Coordinates of C-alpha atoms and ligand atoms in Angstrom, one line a residue:
M1 CA -11.7 26.0 -14.5
H2 CA -12.5 25.4 -10.5
N3 CA -10.9 27.4 -8.0
A4 CA -8.1 26.2 -5.7
P5 CA -9.2 23.0 -3.9
V6 CA -10.0 23.1 -0.3
P7 CA -8.3 20.8 2.0
L8 CA -9.6 17.6 2.8
T9 CA -9.3 18.3 7.0
D10 CA -11.0 16.0 9.4
R11 CA -12.2 16.8 13.1
F12 CA -8.7 16.4 14.6
G13 CA -7.1 18.8 12.0
R14 CA -5.3 16.1 9.4
V15 CA -5.2 17.2 6.2
H16 CA -5.6 14.5 3.8
T17 CA -3.4 14.5 0.9
D18 CA -2.8 11.0 -0.1
L19 CA -5.1 8.4 -1.5
R20 CA -4.6 5.1 -2.0
V21 CA -6.8 3.7 -5.1
S22 CA -7.4 0.0 -5.1
L23 CA -6.9 -1.0 -9.0
T24 CA -8.5 -4.5 -8.6
D25 CA -8.9 -7.3 -5.7
R26 CA -8.0 -10.2 -8.2
C27 CA -3.6 -11.2 -7.2
N28 CA -1.9 -14.1 -9.1
L29 CA -0.5 -15.3 -5.8
R30 CA -1.2 -16.3 -2.8
C31 CA 0.4 -14.9 0.2
T32 CA -0.2 -16.8 2.9
Y33 CA -0.7 -13.8 5.4
C34 CA -3.4 -12.4 2.7
M35 CA -5.3 -15.1 1.2
P36 CA -6.0 -18.4 1.5
A37 CA -4.3 -20.7 -0.9
E38 CA -8.3 -20.4 -2.8
G39 CA -8.5 -17.2 -3.7
L40 CA -11.3 -15.0 -2.5
D41 CA -14.8 -14.3 -4.3
W42 CA -14.3 -12.0 -6.3
L43 CA -15.8 -9.0 -7.3
P44 CA -17.7 -9.2 -10.1
R45 CA -16.7 -7.1 -13.2
A46 CA -19.6 -4.6 -13.3
E47 CA -19.1 -3.7 -9.5
V48 CA -15.6 -2.7 -10.3
L49 CA -14.9 1.0 -11.3
T50 CA -14.7 1.4 -14.1
D51 CA -11.6 3.5 -15.8
E52 CA -14.0 6.6 -17.0
E53 CA -15.1 6.2 -13.3
L54 CA -11.8 6.2 -11.6
V55 CA -10.4 8.7 -13.6
R56 CA -13.4 11.2 -12.7
L57 CA -13.3 10.6 -8.9
V58 CA -9.1 10.7 -9.2
R59 CA -9.6 14.3 -11.0
I60 CA -12.4 15.5 -7.9
A61 CA -10.1 14.4 -5.4
V62 CA -7.1 16.3 -6.9
R63 CA -9.1 19.1 -8.2
R64 CA -11.5 20.3 -5.2
L65 CA -10.3 18.0 -2.6
G66 CA -6.5 18.6 -2.4
I67 CA -5.2 14.9 -2.8
T68 CA -1.9 15.4 -4.0
S69 CA -0.2 12.1 -4.3
V70 CA -2.5 8.3 -5.4
R71 CA -0.7 5.4 -4.8
L72 CA -2.4 2.7 -7.2
T73 CA -2.2 -0.2 -5.7
G74 CA -4.8 -3.9 -5.0
G75 CA -5.4 -7.0 -5.2
E76 CA -2.1 -6.6 -7.8
P77 CA -2.6 -3.5 -9.3
L78 CA -0.8 -5.1 -12.4
L79 CA -3.3 -7.2 -13.9
R80 CA -5.8 -4.2 -14.3
R81 CA -6.2 -3.9 -18.4
G82 CA -4.3 -1.1 -19.8
L83 CA -3.0 0.1 -17.2
P84 CA -0.7 2.2 -18.6
A85 CA -3.4 4.5 -20.5
L86 CA -4.6 4.5 -17.2
V87 CA -1.9 5.7 -15.3
A88 CA -1.4 8.3 -18.6
R89 CA -4.8 9.6 -17.7
L90 CA -4.5 9.8 -14.0
A91 CA -0.8 11.8 -14.4
E92 CA -2.6 13.9 -16.5
L93 CA -4.1 15.5 -13.5
G94 CA -0.9 15.9 -12.0
P95 CA -0.9 14.1 -8.5
E96 CA 2.6 12.6 -7.6
L97 CA 2.1 8.6 -9.2
S98 CA 3.0 5.2 -7.7
L99 CA 2.3 1.8 -7.6
T100 CA 2.2 -1.1 -4.9
T101 CA 2.8 -4.5 -6.7
N102 CA 4.2 -8.1 -5.6
G103 CA 6.8 -7.0 -9.2
I104 CA 5.3 -10.1 -11.5
G105 CA 4.8 -8.4 -14.9
L106 CA 6.6 -5.8 -14.2
A107 CA 10.1 -6.7 -15.8
R108 CA 7.2 -6.1 -19.5
T109 CA 5.5 -2.8 -18.0
A110 CA 8.1 -1.1 -16.3
G111 CA 9.2 1.3 -19.2
A112 CA 5.0 1.7 -20.6
L113 CA 4.5 2.8 -16.9
R114 CA 7.2 5.0 -16.8
A115 CA 6.2 6.4 -20.1
A116 CA 3.0 6.9 -19.3
G117 CA 3.7 9.1 -16.2
L118 CA 4.2 7.0 -13.5
H119 CA 7.0 7.6 -10.4
R120 CA 7.7 5.2 -8.3
V121 CA 6.8 1.6 -7.6
N122 CA 6.8 -0.5 -3.9
V123 CA 7.4 -4.4 -4.8
S124 CA 6.6 -6.7 -2.7
L125 CA 9.4 -9.3 -2.0
D126 CA 9.9 -11.2 1.3
T127 CA 12.5 -13.8 1.0
L128 CA 15.2 -13.9 -1.5
R129 CA 15.0 -17.9 -1.8
R130 CA 13.1 -19.5 -4.2
E131 CA 11.9 -22.2 -2.6
R132 CA 10.8 -20.1 0.5
Y133 CA 8.8 -17.9 -1.9
R134 CA 7.3 -20.9 -3.3
E135 CA 5.8 -22.2 0.0
L136 CA 4.7 -18.4 0.8
T137 CA 3.3 -16.9 -1.9
R138 CA 1.8 -20.3 -2.9
R139 CA 3.8 -19.8 -6.3
D140 CA 6.9 -20.0 -7.7
R141 CA 7.8 -16.7 -9.7
I142 CA 10.6 -15.0 -7.8
E143 CA 13.1 -14.7 -10.7
D144 CA 9.7 -12.5 -12.1
V145 CA 10.0 -10.8 -9.1
F146 CA 13.9 -10.2 -9.2
A147 CA 13.0 -9.5 -13.2
G148 CA 10.5 -6.6 -12.1
L149 CA 13.0 -5.0 -10.2
A150 CA 15.4 -4.4 -12.1
A151 CA 13.2 -3.1 -15.0
A152 CA 11.3 -1.2 -12.7
K153 CA 15.1 0.4 -11.7
A154 CA 16.3 0.3 -15.9
A155 CA 13.2 2.2 -16.5
G156 CA 14.1 5.0 -13.9
L157 CA 11.0 4.1 -11.6
A158 CA 12.8 5.8 -8.9
P159 CA 13.3 5.2 -5.8
V160 CA 12.5 1.3 -5.7
K161 CA 11.2 0.0 -3.1
V162 CA 11.2 -3.4 -1.6
N163 CA 8.8 -4.4 0.9
A164 CA 8.8 -7.2 2.8
V165 CA 6.3 -8.1 6.4
P166 CA 8.9 -10.2 8.6
V167 CA 6.8 -13.5 10.0
R168 CA 8.9 -15.0 12.6
G169 CA 9.5 -18.2 11.9
V170 CA 8.7 -17.8 8.5
N171 CA 11.4 -14.8 6.9
E172 CA 12.7 -13.3 10.1
D173 CA 15.8 -14.8 9.8
E174 CA 16.8 -13.0 6.4
I175 CA 16.2 -9.9 7.1
T176 CA 19.7 -8.5 7.0
D177 CA 20.3 -10.6 3.7
L178 CA 17.3 -8.6 2.4
V179 CA 18.4 -5.5 3.5
E180 CA 21.8 -6.5 1.2
F181 CA 20.1 -7.5 -1.2
A182 CA 18.3 -4.1 -1.7
A183 CA 21.4 -2.0 -0.6
G184 CA 23.3 -4.1 -3.4
H185 CA 20.9 -3.6 -6.2
G186 CA 20.2 -0.2 -5.9
Y187 CA 16.7 -0.5 -3.6
R188 CA 15.8 0.7 -1.1
M189 CA 14.0 -1.6 1.8
R190 CA 11.4 -1.0 4.2
F191 CA 9.9 -3.6 6.5
I192 CA 6.3 -3.3 7.8
E193 CA 4.7 -4.8 10.4
S194 CA 2.1 -7.4 10.2
M195 CA -1.1 -6.7 10.3
P196 CA -4.4 -8.6 11.7
L197 CA -6.0 -7.7 7.7
D198 CA -5.5 -11.2 6.2
A199 CA -8.7 -12.9 4.8
Q200 CA -8.7 -16.0 6.8
G201 CA -8.6 -13.6 10.3
A202 CA -5.4 -16.2 11.0
W203 CA -3.0 -13.0 12.4
D204 CA -1.2 -13.8 15.4
R205 CA 0.9 -11.7 17.4
S206 CA 3.0 -13.4 19.1
A207 CA 3.8 -13.9 15.3
M208 CA 5.0 -10.5 14.2
V209 CA 8.2 -9.4 14.6
T210 CA 7.9 -5.8 15.7
A211 CA 9.3 -2.8 15.5
D212 CA 12.0 -2.7 18.3
E213 CA 12.7 -6.5 17.3
L214 CA 13.3 -5.8 14.1
L215 CA 16.0 -2.6 14.9
A216 CA 17.7 -5.1 17.4
L217 CA 18.6 -7.2 14.8
L218 CA 19.5 -5.2 12.2
G219 CA 21.7 -3.3 15.1
E220 CA 23.0 -6.8 15.9
R221 CA 24.4 -6.2 12.4
W222 CA 25.3 -2.3 11.9
E223 CA 25.2 0.5 13.4
L224 CA 22.2 2.6 12.6
E225 CA 21.6 6.2 12.7
P226 CA 17.7 7.8 12.7
V227 CA 16.8 9.7 9.5
E228 CA 15.0 13.2 10.8
R229 CA 11.3 13.0 9.2
V230 CA 10.7 15.7 7.2
R231 CA 6.8 16.7 7.9
S232 CA 4.7 17.8 4.9
A233 CA 1.7 19.7 4.5
G234 CA -0.6 16.7 5.5
G235 CA 1.4 15.1 8.7
T236 CA 4.4 12.2 9.0
P237 CA 5.5 10.1 6.6
P238 CA 4.5 6.8 8.5
A239 CA 8.2 5.2 7.5
E240 CA 10.3 5.5 10.1
E241 CA 14.3 5.0 8.6
W242 CA 17.0 4.7 10.2
R243 CA 20.6 4.9 7.7
I244 CA 23.4 2.3 8.1
A245 CA 26.1 4.5 9.6
G246 CA 28.9 5.7 7.5
T247 CA 26.7 4.6 4.1
D248 CA 23.7 5.8 2.0
T249 CA 21.8 2.9 2.8
V250 CA 18.6 4.1 4.3
I251 CA 16.2 0.6 5.7
G252 CA 12.2 1.9 6.3
V253 CA 9.7 1.0 9.1
I254 CA 6.3 0.6 8.9
A255 CA 5.4 -0.3 12.5
S256 CA 1.5 0.0 12.5
V257 CA 0.6 -2.2 15.0
T258 CA 3.3 -1.3 17.8
R259 CA 4.0 2.5 17.2
P260 CA 0.6 3.1 15.4
F261 CA 1.0 6.9 13.3
C262 CA -3.1 7.7 13.4
G263 CA -1.9 10.8 14.5
T264 CA -0.5 12.5 11.8
C265 CA -2.3 10.1 8.9
D266 CA -2.7 12.1 5.9
R267 CA -4.6 8.8 4.4
V268 CA -7.8 8.0 2.6
R269 CA -8.6 5.0 0.3
L270 CA -11.2 4.4 -2.3
T271 CA -11.6 0.3 -3.5
A272 CA -12.4 -0.9 -6.8
D273 CA -15.5 -1.1 -6.0
G274 CA -15.8 3.0 -5.7
Q275 CA -16.3 2.3 -1.8
L276 CA -14.3 4.9 0.3
R277 CA -12.6 4.8 3.2
N278 CA -11.5 6.4 6.7
C279 CA -9.2 4.5 7.7
L280 CA -7.5 1.1 6.2
F281 CA -9.2 -0.4 9.5
A282 CA -12.3 1.3 8.9
T283 CA -15.7 -0.4 9.5
E284 CA -17.5 1.8 7.7
E285 CA -17.4 3.0 4.0
S286 CA -19.5 5.4 1.4
D287 CA -20.3 4.2 -1.8
L288 CA -19.2 6.9 -4.1
R289 CA -20.2 4.2 -6.6
A290 CA -23.8 3.8 -6.8
L291 CA -23.3 8.2 -6.7
L292 CA -21.7 8.7 -9.6
R293 CA -23.6 5.6 -11.0
S294 CA -27.1 7.6 -10.0
G295 CA -25.9 10.8 -11.9
A296 CA -24.3 13.3 -9.1
D297 CA -21.9 15.6 -10.4
D298 CA -18.9 16.6 -8.8
G299 CA -20.2 18.9 -5.9
A300 CA -21.8 15.6 -4.6
V301 CA -19.2 13.6 -4.9
E302 CA -16.7 16.5 -3.0
T303 CA -19.7 16.0 -0.2
A304 CA -19.7 12.9 0.5
W305 CA -16.0 12.8 0.7
R306 CA -16.1 15.3 3.2
R307 CA -18.6 13.6 4.9
T308 CA -16.4 10.8 4.9
I309 CA -13.3 12.5 6.4
A310 CA -15.5 13.8 9.1
R311 CA -16.8 11.2 10.5
K312 CA -13.1 9.8 11.1
G313 CA -11.6 8.2 14.6
P314 CA -9.1 8.9 16.0
G315 CA -7.1 6.0 15.6
H316 CA -7.1 2.3 14.6
E317 CA -7.6 0.4 18.2
I318 CA -5.8 -2.9 17.2
N319 CA -3.6 -3.2 20.6
S320 CA -7.4 -2.4 22.5
A321 CA -9.8 -5.2 23.5
A322 CA -12.7 -3.4 21.3
F323 CA -10.7 -3.7 17.7
V324 CA -12.7 -5.0 15.4
R325 CA -11.9 -6.6 12.2
P326 CA -13.2 -5.2 9.0
D327 CA -15.1 -7.1 7.2
R328 CA -12.9 -6.5 4.0
P329 CA -9.2 -8.4 4.2
M330 CA -6.1 -5.9 3.2
S331 CA -6.4 -7.5 0.0
A332 CA -10.2 -6.2 -0.9
I333 CA -9.2 -3.1 0.5
G334 CA -5.7 -2.0 -1.2
G335 CA -2.8 -2.3 0.6
Ligands
LIG401 N1 0.0 -6.9 -4.6 C1 0.2 -5.8 -4.5 C2 1.8 -6.2 -3.4 O1 1.8 -7.6 -2.6 O2 2.3 -5.5 -3.9 C3 -0.6 -4.8 -3.8 C4 -1.3 -5.2 -2.7 S1 0.1 -6.0 -0.7 C5 -2.5 -6.7 0.0 C6 0.1 -4.6 -0.9 C7 1.2 -4.7 0.3 O3 0.2 -5.5 1.8 C8 2.4 -6.0 0.2 O4 3.5 -5.2 0.6 C9 1.8 -6.6 1.3 O5 3.0 -7.6 1.7 C10 1.2 -6.2 1.9 N2 0.3 -7.3 3.1 C11 -0.4 -8.2 2.8 N3 -0.8 -8.6 3.9 C12 -0.5 -8.0 5.0 C13 -0.9 -8.1 6.3 N4 -1.3 -9.0 6.7 N5 -0.4 -7.5 7.4 C14 1.2 -6.4 6.7 N6 0.8 -6.2 5.7 C15 0.6 -7.3 4.6
LIG402 FE1 -1.8 -10.8 -3.6 FE2 0.0 -8.3 -3.0 FE3 -1.8 -9.6 -0.8 FE4 0.5 -11.4 -1.6 S1 -0.1 -9.2 -0.3 S2 -1.4 -11.8 -1.6 S3 1.2 -10.6 -4.0 S4 -3.1 -9.1 -2.8

């Protein structure tokens, strides 16, 4: 048995307890703010971590580095073959386990994922209108998402959160509808500011609906009360939350661009091909896959992991002229 984990602390004193794991860079949608219509050059299978490699890295993260929560993402994580079996192996390691998905296929898998030990899901849904969904994702699949959400709730993957990226001229007119939809079904609505991480490099700051604008819009309709954020050992959660006065409806806002939360960031990311990133916006990665495949022992992997965190900068520079876009888009990092 290994000793108690030693916290994964960086030079600014931030303790990293949250690991985001991308299970695949592939996707069955083509959201316009994420990737081009033709998709991307997907990773060759041999470059993607095997289940065995992935479980080993998460074991090291939990047992040696003090990671307490693991979020599975992608690309579309439900496209990973044998996902329930992988989830069961990860759940055995004990972290809080969640999944971010576009919801397609969730109707079929939610029960098995819950039984395997998954705790929660976030389902991305930017519009409630079928035609608009088809334009936005370039696929006519909105009914699958509704079915997936319902199945997640029925399976007890609670709380079910709905993530939307509001974009001007695209879906900003549905912000209150989305809140009502989520509240009516017992889901929790969260809005995410659009970030310069699309594969096409087409991000346009003027199309981003900022947290301030969003709150102003919501404020025209409802009286909002801030929900006090509870600090954990790792940091403050990135979502700022508001409650509609007199109700139990809570709305989350993730203002990565206009109110960066880098100062309390507790996240580290592993790409589907085994590259460790200390930030969503990192321009450097550490090749854990090469290390594993060269026969390195757990201690060597732990050391590489700590080195990567030791190099973490104070924060992203989206708002400065010095900002450099990372080479990988969001879908290949794991959002
Ligand atoms: N395919 C899954 C999904 O859509 O939920 C998981 C991966 S996706 C990259 C994770 C989240 O990132 C989604 O909620 C998506 O809306 C969001 N996202 C994608 N591109 C984004 C961008 N340029 N800015 C902000 N959020 C983005
Ligand atoms: Fe796929 Fe998610 Fe990107 Fe949409 S946001 S294209 S669902 S990875």
